[in-house]
């Protein structure tokens, strides 16, 4: 039986990101992926939020995505666009980039790391005991692992087999999504009818002055809201043709589909993200309407929260109880995403009364303070983990400051490329002694001469020192004394090493 420290079921964006995080920490990790290659039929989901781009920047790989995507103001709530160009971040924008490209780039990064991938296979069952998990694969092979992580999508076999409940709300709408060829040039853009919202767009496009510009010909993306909810059959080209004729009066001569799928606004969340040695991340842990493009982004950020914690437990640097903070921190984040997507779906219904409500919400969001608050939420920049009371930075993302060090200028995110925690001392050099954690935590003496500003909150008091976790969130904020630092180091990065 082949052994790995961690086995990940599913090699989509969440599984790939988690594998990369674990590999950076020196953990033996393997992915089991049913596809024979990373190729994904069609473009699927598209877009990265500002916070996700920051997360990729923390690992030194954001430029790979920025080189292929289109920067644009993509944050929005229901039909109201929200500009974040004035936000205090190095990436005050979203990135238009289809999921097939996101996966390809992530897989390229993972291929540079020591990650084993079992392709063309699925996890079909598992049995966990006190020391690990026996994992059965579809080809008859078995793996032994300390921990199994289900990143295997909304229909997650891992979640079901673990007996983790998936409560939530049944769908109130459904839609067809497809990529096809058309013999006639279609009417691109968004159309609203009594049955709902529909859209036709080209897969190949450019962002020019903030607007989407489609090229003539080429593959066409179609989204059609269905008149009735509840059809569970696999959608066909005929279904798509009939839907187009009902809305546009023609099917534009559709042919040669790359893929046809159905999505709904079903909204569910796993009751727990961990059951013994089995954990969940991404769509296996939460599903919601794709409005706002938050699913993929939430999953990638799940992976970055879990990766370093799981690595420390596997390496016995930290006690197993550290894994409980994964659920405690990420479950509320996804719960909030579920609530805001349900609100957006409700606001987008084709009803005169809802339209009146939508207009009022749009007017509210045109005001600066509400715009900043909702834009920070929709871009992922306002996430705060509950680490107690104190400085506004505590539990929030660390800004990517331009630091001045004895060795020259340095960005904060550069310090996180290897997914190692950082104690950043901005006061008197040599003021802190963390020798018992020197093998785990980087100690950096530096200066910063600018203003400290957080999205939606504005300017905050400059701290003397901050303890930054590998996921880029602040675990401790200090002044001239190290009060509480030893406790924070112990909680997050394990007990001190004996001299």
Coordinates of C-alpha atoms in Angstrom, one line a residue:
X1 CA 0.0 0.0 0.0
X2 CA 1.4 3.4 -1.0
X3 CA 1.6 6.0 1.7
X4 CA 1.4 9.8 1.7
X5 CA 1.1 12.2 4.6
X6 CA -1.9 13.9 2.9
X7 CA -4.2 12.8 0.1
X8 CA -6.4 15.3 -1.7
X9 CA -9.5 14.1 -3.6
X10 CA -9.9 16.4 -6.5
X11 CA -7.4 18.4 -8.6
X12 CA -9.4 21.5 -9.4
X13 CA -8.4 25.0 -8.2
X14 CA -8.9 24.3 -4.5
X15 CA -7.1 20.9 -4.6
X16 CA -4.2 22.3 -6.6
X17 CA -3.8 25.3 -4.3
X18 CA -3.9 23.1 -1.2
X19 CA -1.3 20.7 -2.7
X20 CA 1.0 23.6 -3.4
X21 CA 0.7 24.9 0.1
X22 CA 1.5 21.6 1.6
X23 CA 4.4 21.0 -0.7
X24 CA 5.9 24.3 0.2
X25 CA 5.8 23.2 3.9
X26 CA 7.7 20.0 3.0
X27 CA 4.7 17.7 3.4
X28 CA 4.4 14.5 1.2
X29 CA 1.1 15.2 -0.6
X30 CA -0.8 13.5 -3.4
X31 CA -3.8 14.5 -5.5
X32 CA -6.3 12.0 -6.9
X33 CA -8.0 13.5 -10.0
X34 CA -10.5 11.7 -12.2
X35 CA -9.5 13.6 -15.3
X36 CA -6.6 12.0 -17.3
X37 CA -5.1 15.5 -17.8
X38 CA -5.7 19.0 -16.4
X39 CA -7.6 19.9 -19.6
X40 CA -11.1 21.2 -18.8
X41 CA -13.8 21.2 -21.5
X42 CA -14.9 24.7 -22.0
X43 CA -13.8 27.8 -20.1
X44 CA -16.2 27.3 -17.1
X45 CA -16.1 29.8 -14.3
X46 CA -14.0 33.0 -14.8
X47 CA -12.4 35.6 -12.7
X48 CA -10.2 36.2 -9.7
X49 CA -11.1 38.6 -6.9
X50 CA -8.6 41.1 -5.6
X51 CA -7.9 39.1 -2.4
X52 CA -7.3 35.9 -4.4
X53 CA -4.8 37.8 -6.6
X54 CA -3.1 39.0 -3.3
X55 CA -3.0 35.4 -2.1
X56 CA -1.2 34.3 -5.3
X57 CA 1.1 37.3 -5.0
X58 CA 2.0 36.1 -1.5
X59 CA 3.3 32.9 -3.2
X60 CA 5.1 34.8 -5.9
X61 CA 2.9 33.5 -8.7
X62 CA 0.4 36.3 -9.3
X63 CA 2.3 37.6 -12.4
X64 CA 1.6 34.2 -14.1
X65 CA -2.1 34.9 -13.9
X66 CA -1.9 38.7 -14.6
X67 CA 0.1 38.0 -17.8
X68 CA -2.9 36.0 -19.3
X69 CA -6.0 37.7 -17.8
X70 CA -7.7 41.0 -18.2
X71 CA -7.7 43.4 -15.3
X72 CA -11.1 44.9 -14.8
X73 CA -13.5 46.2 -12.2
X74 CA -15.4 43.0 -11.7
X75 CA -16.8 43.5 -8.1
X76 CA -20.6 43.9 -8.0
X77 CA -23.7 43.3 -6.0
X78 CA -26.7 42.0 -8.0
X79 CA -26.6 44.2 -11.0
X80 CA -24.7 47.1 -9.4
X81 CA -21.0 47.4 -10.3
X82 CA -18.7 48.4 -7.5
X83 CA -15.4 50.2 -8.2
X84 CA -12.4 49.2 -6.0
X85 CA -9.8 51.3 -8.0
X86 CA -9.3 53.5 -4.9
X87 CA -8.8 50.6 -2.5
X88 CA -5.5 50.4 -0.6
X89 CA -4.1 47.3 -2.2
X90 CA -1.5 46.6 -4.9
X91 CA -4.3 44.9 -6.9
X92 CA -7.3 47.2 -6.8
X93 CA -9.1 45.2 -9.5
X94 CA -10.4 41.8 -10.5
X95 CA -9.0 39.6 -13.2
X96 CA -11.0 38.2 -16.1
X97 CA -9.5 34.7 -16.7
X98 CA -11.5 31.5 -17.4
X99 CA -11.2 28.6 -15.0
X100 CA -9.5 26.3 -17.6
X101 CA -6.6 28.8 -17.7
X102 CA -6.6 29.3 -13.9
X103 CA -6.3 25.5 -13.5
X104 CA -3.6 25.2 -16.1
X105 CA -1.5 27.9 -14.5
X106 CA -2.0 26.5 -11.0
X107 CA -1.1 23.0 -12.3
X108 CA 2.1 24.5 -13.8
X109 CA 3.1 25.9 -10.4
X110 CA 2.3 22.6 -8.7
X111 CA 4.4 20.7 -11.3
X112 CA 7.4 22.6 -10.0
X113 CA 6.8 21.2 -6.5
X114 CA 7.1 17.7 -5.1
X115 CA 3.4 16.7 -5.5
X116 CA 2.3 13.3 -6.7
X117 CA -0.8 13.2 -8.9
X118 CA -2.8 10.1 -9.6
X119 CA -4.7 10.9 -12.8
X120 CA -7.6 9.1 -14.4
X121 CA -8.7 7.8 -11.0
X122 CA -11.2 8.7 -8.2
X123 CA -11.5 8.1 -4.5
X124 CA -14.3 5.5 -4.2
X125 CA -14.2 5.0 -0.4
X126 CA -12.1 5.3 2.7
X127 CA -11.9 4.0 6.3
X128 CA -10.2 6.1 9.0
X129 CA -8.7 4.9 12.3
X130 CA -6.8 6.5 15.1
X131 CA -3.6 6.9 13.1
X132 CA -4.7 7.5 9.5
X133 CA -7.0 6.8 6.6
X134 CA -7.1 3.9 4.1
X135 CA -8.2 5.4 0.8
X136 CA -9.6 3.2 -2.0
X137 CA -9.2 4.3 -5.6
X138 CA -11.3 3.4 -8.7
X139 CA -8.5 1.4 -10.2
X140 CA -8.3 -1.0 -7.2
X141 CA -5.2 0.7 -5.7
X142 CA -5.2 1.7 -2.1
X143 CA -3.4 4.6 -0.4
X144 CA -2.6 5.1 3.3
X145 CA -2.6 8.7 4.5
X146 CA -2.6 10.6 7.8
X147 CA -5.3 13.0 6.5
X148 CA -7.8 13.0 3.6
X149 CA -9.1 16.3 2.2
X150 CA -12.2 16.3 0.0
X151 CA -11.8 18.9 -2.7
X152 CA -14.1 16.9 -5.0
X153 CA -16.9 19.4 -5.7
X154 CA -20.5 20.0 -4.7
X155 CA -21.4 16.3 -5.0
X156 CA -18.4 15.3 -2.9
X157 CA -18.1 11.6 -2.4
X158 CA -15.7 12.3 0.5
X159 CA -18.3 14.5 2.3
X160 CA -21.1 11.9 1.8
X161 CA -18.9 9.0 2.9
X162 CA -17.8 10.8 6.0
X163 CA -21.4 11.3 7.0
X164 CA -21.1 15.1 7.1
X165 CA -24.5 16.8 6.7
X166 CA -25.0 19.4 4.0
X167 CA -27.9 21.6 5.1
X168 CA -29.1 24.6 3.2
X169 CA -31.7 25.7 0.6
X170 CA -33.0 24.0 -2.5
X171 CA -32.8 25.8 -5.8
X172 CA -35.3 28.5 -6.8
X173 CA -33.9 28.9 -10.3
X174 CA -31.8 26.9 -12.8
X175 CA -30.0 27.9 -16.0
X176 CA -28.2 26.3 -18.9
X177 CA -24.6 27.2 -19.6
X178 CA -22.8 26.2 -22.7
X179 CA -20.0 26.9 -25.2
X180 CA -21.0 26.3 -28.8
X181 CA -20.3 27.3 -32.4
X182 CA -22.9 29.4 -34.3
X183 CA -23.4 29.7 -38.0
X184 CA -25.0 33.2 -37.5
X185 CA -23.5 36.1 -35.6
X186 CA -25.5 36.3 -32.3
X187 CA -26.8 39.2 -30.4
X188 CA -24.2 39.5 -27.5
X189 CA -24.9 41.0 -24.2
X190 CA -27.5 40.5 -21.4
X191 CA -31.3 40.2 -22.0
X192 CA -34.0 40.2 -19.4
X193 CA -37.3 38.4 -19.9
X194 CA -40.1 37.3 -17.6
X195 CA -38.3 34.0 -17.2
X196 CA -35.1 35.6 -16.0
X197 CA -31.7 36.8 -17.2
X198 CA -30.0 35.5 -20.3
X199 CA -26.6 36.2 -21.8
X200 CA -24.6 35.5 -24.9
X201 CA -20.9 36.4 -25.2
X202 CA -17.8 35.3 -27.0
X203 CA -15.1 33.3 -25.2
X204 CA -12.5 35.4 -26.9
X205 CA -12.7 39.0 -25.7
X206 CA -10.8 42.1 -24.6
X207 CA -11.4 44.7 -21.9
X208 CA -11.1 48.1 -23.5
X209 CA -11.5 51.1 -21.2
X210 CA -13.3 48.9 -18.7
X211 CA -15.8 47.5 -21.3
X212 CA -15.9 44.0 -22.7
X213 CA -15.2 43.9 -26.5
X214 CA -16.0 40.7 -28.3
X215 CA -14.3 39.6 -31.6
X216 CA -16.3 38.4 -34.6
X217 CA -16.8 34.7 -35.0
X218 CA -15.3 32.1 -32.7
X219 CA -16.7 30.1 -29.8
X220 CA -19.8 31.5 -28.1
X221 CA -20.7 31.3 -24.5
X222 CA -24.4 31.0 -23.7
X223 CA -26.3 31.3 -20.4
X224 CA -30.1 30.8 -20.4
X225 CA -32.3 30.9 -17.4
X226 CA -34.8 28.1 -17.6
X227 CA -38.5 28.7 -17.2
X228 CA -38.9 25.9 -14.7
X229 CA -36.8 24.5 -11.9
X230 CA -36.3 20.8 -11.2
X231 CA -35.0 19.2 -14.4
X232 CA -32.2 16.9 -13.4
X233 CA -31.6 15.3 -16.8
X234 CA -28.3 16.0 -18.5
X235 CA -28.9 19.0 -20.8
X236 CA -28.7 18.5 -24.5
X237 CA -28.0 20.6 -27.6
X238 CA -31.8 20.4 -28.3
X239 CA -32.6 21.8 -24.9
X240 CA -30.2 24.7 -25.6
X241 CA -31.7 25.3 -29.1
X242 CA -35.3 25.4 -27.7
X243 CA -34.2 27.8 -25.0
X244 CA -32.5 30.2 -27.4
X245 CA -35.6 30.2 -29.7
X246 CA -37.8 30.9 -26.8
X247 CA -35.7 34.0 -25.8
X248 CA -34.2 35.2 -29.0
X249 CA -36.5 33.8 -31.6
X250 CA -33.6 31.8 -33.2
X251 CA -30.9 29.4 -32.1
X252 CA -28.4 31.1 -34.4
X253 CA -27.5 27.8 -36.0
X254 CA -25.8 26.3 -32.9
X255 CA -23.6 23.3 -33.4
X256 CA -20.4 21.6 -32.1
X257 CA -20.9 22.2 -28.3
X258 CA -17.7 22.1 -26.2
X259 CA -19.8 21.5 -23.1
X260 CA -23.4 22.0 -21.9
X261 CA -24.2 22.1 -18.2
X262 CA -26.9 23.2 -15.8
X263 CA -26.4 25.2 -12.7
X264 CA -28.8 26.4 -10.0
X265 CA -28.8 28.6 -7.0
X266 CA -28.9 25.7 -4.6
X267 CA -27.2 26.9 -1.5
X268 CA -25.7 24.5 1.0
X269 CA -22.8 24.3 3.5
X270 CA -21.2 21.4 5.3
X271 CA -22.2 21.3 8.9
X272 CA -18.5 20.8 9.8
X273 CA -15.3 21.1 7.7
X274 CA -13.6 18.3 9.7
X275 CA -14.6 14.9 10.9
X276 CA -11.6 13.2 12.5
X277 CA -8.9 12.8 9.8
X278 CA -11.2 13.9 7.0
X279 CA -11.5 17.5 6.0
X280 CA -13.4 19.5 3.3
X281 CA -12.5 22.5 1.2
X282 CA -14.0 24.4 -1.7
X283 CA -17.3 23.3 -3.3
X284 CA -17.2 20.1 -1.2
X285 CA -17.7 22.4 1.8
X286 CA -20.1 25.0 0.3
X287 CA -22.1 25.6 -2.9
X288 CA -24.0 28.6 -3.9
X289 CA -25.2 30.6 -7.0
X290 CA -22.3 31.6 -9.2
X291 CA -23.5 35.3 -9.1
X292 CA -20.6 37.4 -8.1
X293 CA -18.1 34.7 -9.0
X294 CA -17.2 33.9 -5.4
X295 CA -17.1 30.1 -5.4
X296 CA -13.7 29.5 -6.9
X297 CA -12.2 32.3 -5.0
X298 CA -13.6 31.1 -1.6
X299 CA -12.2 27.6 -2.3
X300 CA -8.7 28.8 -3.1
X301 CA -8.7 30.9 0.1
X302 CA -10.0 27.8 2.0
X303 CA -6.9 26.0 0.8
X304 CA -4.5 28.7 1.9
X305 CA -6.1 28.8 5.4
X306 CA -5.9 25.0 5.8
X307 CA -2.6 24.2 4.1
X308 CA -0.1 25.6 6.7
X309 CA -2.2 24.4 9.6
X310 CA -2.4 20.9 8.3
X311 CA 1.3 20.9 7.5
X312 CA 2.2 21.9 11.1
X313 CA 0.0 19.1 12.5
X314 CA 1.4 16.5 10.1
X315 CA 4.9 17.5 11.1
X316 CA 3.9 17.5 14.8
X317 CA 4.9 21.1 15.2
X318 CA 1.4 21.9 16.4
X319 CA -1.2 19.9 18.2
X320 CA -4.2 18.5 16.2
X321 CA -6.4 21.1 17.8
X322 CA -5.0 23.7 15.4
X323 CA -7.2 22.1 12.7
X324 CA -10.2 23.2 14.6
X325 CA -9.4 26.8 13.7
X326 CA -9.9 25.9 10.1
X327 CA -13.6 25.4 10.5
X328 CA -13.9 28.2 13.1
X329 CA -12.4 30.7 10.6
X330 CA -13.6 29.5 7.2
X331 CA -17.1 28.4 7.9
X332 CA -18.3 31.9 8.8
X333 CA -16.7 33.3 5.7
X334 CA -18.5 30.9 3.4
X335 CA -21.7 31.3 5.3
X336 CA -21.5 35.1 4.6
X337 CA -20.9 34.3 0.9
X338 CA -24.0 32.1 0.9
X339 CA -26.1 34.8 2.4
X340 CA -25.0 37.5 0.0
X341 CA -25.5 35.3 -3.1
X342 CA -29.0 34.5 -2.0
X343 CA -29.7 38.2 -1.5
X344 CA -28.3 38.9 -5.0
X345 CA -30.4 36.2 -6.6
X346 CA -33.5 37.6 -5.0
X347 CA -32.7 41.1 -6.2
X348 CA -32.2 39.9 -9.8
X349 CA -35.7 38.3 -10.1
X350 CA -37.7 39.6 -13.1
X351 CA -40.5 41.3 -11.1
X352 CA -41.6 44.9 -11.0
X353 CA -41.5 45.1 -7.2
X354 CA -38.1 43.5 -7.1
X355 CA -36.9 46.0 -9.7
X356 CA -38.1 48.8 -7.5
X357 CA -36.1 47.3 -4.6
X358 CA -33.1 46.8 -6.9
X359 CA -33.2 50.4 -7.9
X360 CA -33.2 51.5 -4.2
X361 CA -30.3 49.2 -3.4
X362 CA -28.3 50.5 -6.4
X363 CA -28.9 54.1 -5.2
X364 CA -27.7 53.1 -1.7
X365 CA -24.5 51.5 -3.2
X366 CA -23.8 54.6 -5.2
X367 CA -22.9 56.3 -1.9
X368 CA -19.3 56.1 -1.0
X369 CA -19.5 54.4 2.4
X370 CA -21.9 51.6 1.4
X371 CA -20.0 51.2 -1.9
X372 CA -16.7 50.6 0.0
X373 CA -18.2 48.2 2.5
X374 CA -19.9 46.0 -0.1
X375 CA -17.0 46.2 -2.5
X376 CA -14.6 45.1 0.2
X377 CA -16.9 42.1 0.9
X378 CA -17.3 41.1 -2.8
X379 CA -13.6 41.4 -3.5
X380 CA -12.6 39.4 -0.4
X381 CA -10.6 42.2 1.1
X382 CA -12.7 42.7 4.3
X383 CA -12.3 39.2 5.7
X384 CA -11.5 39.3 9.4
X385 CA -11.0 36.1 11.5
X386 CA -12.1 36.4 15.1
X387 CA -8.8 36.5 17.0
X388 CA -10.2 38.6 19.8
X389 CA -10.3 42.4 20.5
X390 CA -7.5 44.7 19.8
X391 CA -5.9 46.6 16.9
X392 CA -8.0 46.7 13.7
X393 CA -5.3 44.7 12.0
X394 CA -5.8 41.7 14.2
X395 CA -7.3 38.9 12.2
X396 CA -7.2 40.9 8.9
X397 CA -5.0 40.6 5.8
X398 CA -1.6 42.1 6.2
X399 CA -1.1 45.0 3.7
X400 CA 1.7 44.5 1.1
X401 CA 3.8 47.3 2.4
X402 CA 7.0 48.6 0.8
X403 CA 9.5 48.1 3.7
X404 CA 12.9 49.5 4.2
X405 CA 15.4 47.0 5.6
X406 CA 19.1 46.9 6.3
X407 CA 19.4 44.9 3.1
X408 CA 17.4 47.3 1.0
X409 CA 13.7 47.7 0.0
X410 CA 11.4 44.7 0.5
X411 CA 7.7 44.0 -0.1
X412 CA 5.8 42.2 2.7
X413 CA 4.4 39.6 0.3
X414 CA 7.9 38.7 -0.8
X415 CA 8.5 37.5 2.8
X416 CA 5.6 35.0 2.4
X417 CA 6.7 33.4 -0.8
X418 CA 7.8 30.2 1.0
X419 CA 4.6 30.1 3.2
X420 CA 6.6 30.8 6.4
X421 CA 5.3 33.1 9.2
X422 CA 6.9 36.4 9.8
X423 CA 7.4 38.6 12.9
X424 CA 7.8 42.0 11.5
X425 CA 9.5 44.4 13.9
X426 CA 9.0 48.1 12.9
X427 CA 10.4 49.5 16.1
X428 CA 13.8 49.4 17.7
X429 CA 15.9 46.8 15.8
X430 CA 16.6 43.8 18.0
X431 CA 13.7 44.5 20.3
X432 CA 12.4 40.9 20.0
X433 CA 14.0 37.6 20.8
X434 CA 12.1 34.6 19.4
X435 CA 15.0 32.1 19.5
X436 CA 12.7 29.2 20.6
X437 CA 10.8 29.7 17.3
X438 CA 13.7 30.7 15.1
X439 CA 13.3 27.5 13.0
X440 CA 9.7 28.3 12.2
X441 CA 9.2 32.1 12.2
X442 CA 11.2 34.7 10.3
X443 CA 12.2 37.8 12.3
X444 CA 12.5 40.9 10.2
X445 CA 13.6 44.3 11.4
X446 CA 12.3 47.0 9.1
X447 CA 10.8 50.5 8.7
X448 CA 7.7 51.7 6.9
X449 CA 7.2 55.4 6.3
X450 CA 3.7 55.4 4.8
X451 CA 0.1 55.4 6.1
X452 CA -1.5 52.2 7.3
X453 CA -4.8 51.9 5.6
X454 CA -7.3 49.0 5.3
X455 CA -10.1 48.5 2.8
X456 CA -13.5 49.9 4.0
X457 CA -11.9 50.9 7.4
X458 CA -9.5 53.6 6.2
X459 CA -6.4 54.7 8.1
X460 CA -5.4 52.8 11.3
X461 CA -2.8 53.4 13.9
X462 CA 0.7 52.2 12.9
X463 CA 1.7 49.2 15.0
X464 CA 5.2 48.6 16.3
X465 CA 5.2 44.9 15.4
X466 CA 3.0 42.4 13.7
X467 CA 3.0 38.6 13.6
X468 CA 1.9 37.4 10.1
X469 CA 0.7 33.9 9.5
X470 CA 1.6 32.0 6.3
X471 CA -1.8 32.8 4.8
X472 CA -1.1 36.6 5.2
X473 CA -3.4 37.3 8.1
X474 CA -2.2 39.1 11.3
X475 CA -2.1 36.9 14.4
X476 CA -0.7 39.5 16.8
X477 CA -0.2 43.2 16.9
X478 CA 2.3 44.7 19.4
X479 CA 3.5 48.0 20.7
X480 CA 6.7 48.7 22.6
X481 CA 6.3 45.5 24.7
X482 CA 6.1 41.9 23.6
X483 CA 2.9 41.3 25.7
X484 CA 1.0 38.4 24.3
X485 CA 3.6 37.5 21.7
X486 CA 4.7 34.2 23.3
X487 CA 1.1 33.1 23.6
X488 CA 0.4 34.0 19.9
X489 CA 3.6 32.2 18.8
X490 CA 2.6 29.1 20.8
X491 CA -1.0 29.0 19.6
X492 CA -0.3 29.4 15.9
X493 CA 3.2 27.9 15.5
X494 CA 3.6 25.4 18.3
X495 CA 5.3 25.3 21.6
X496 CA 8.9 26.7 21.9
X497 CA 11.8 24.5 21.1
X498 CA 13.8 23.7 24.2
X499 CA 17.3 25.2 24.3

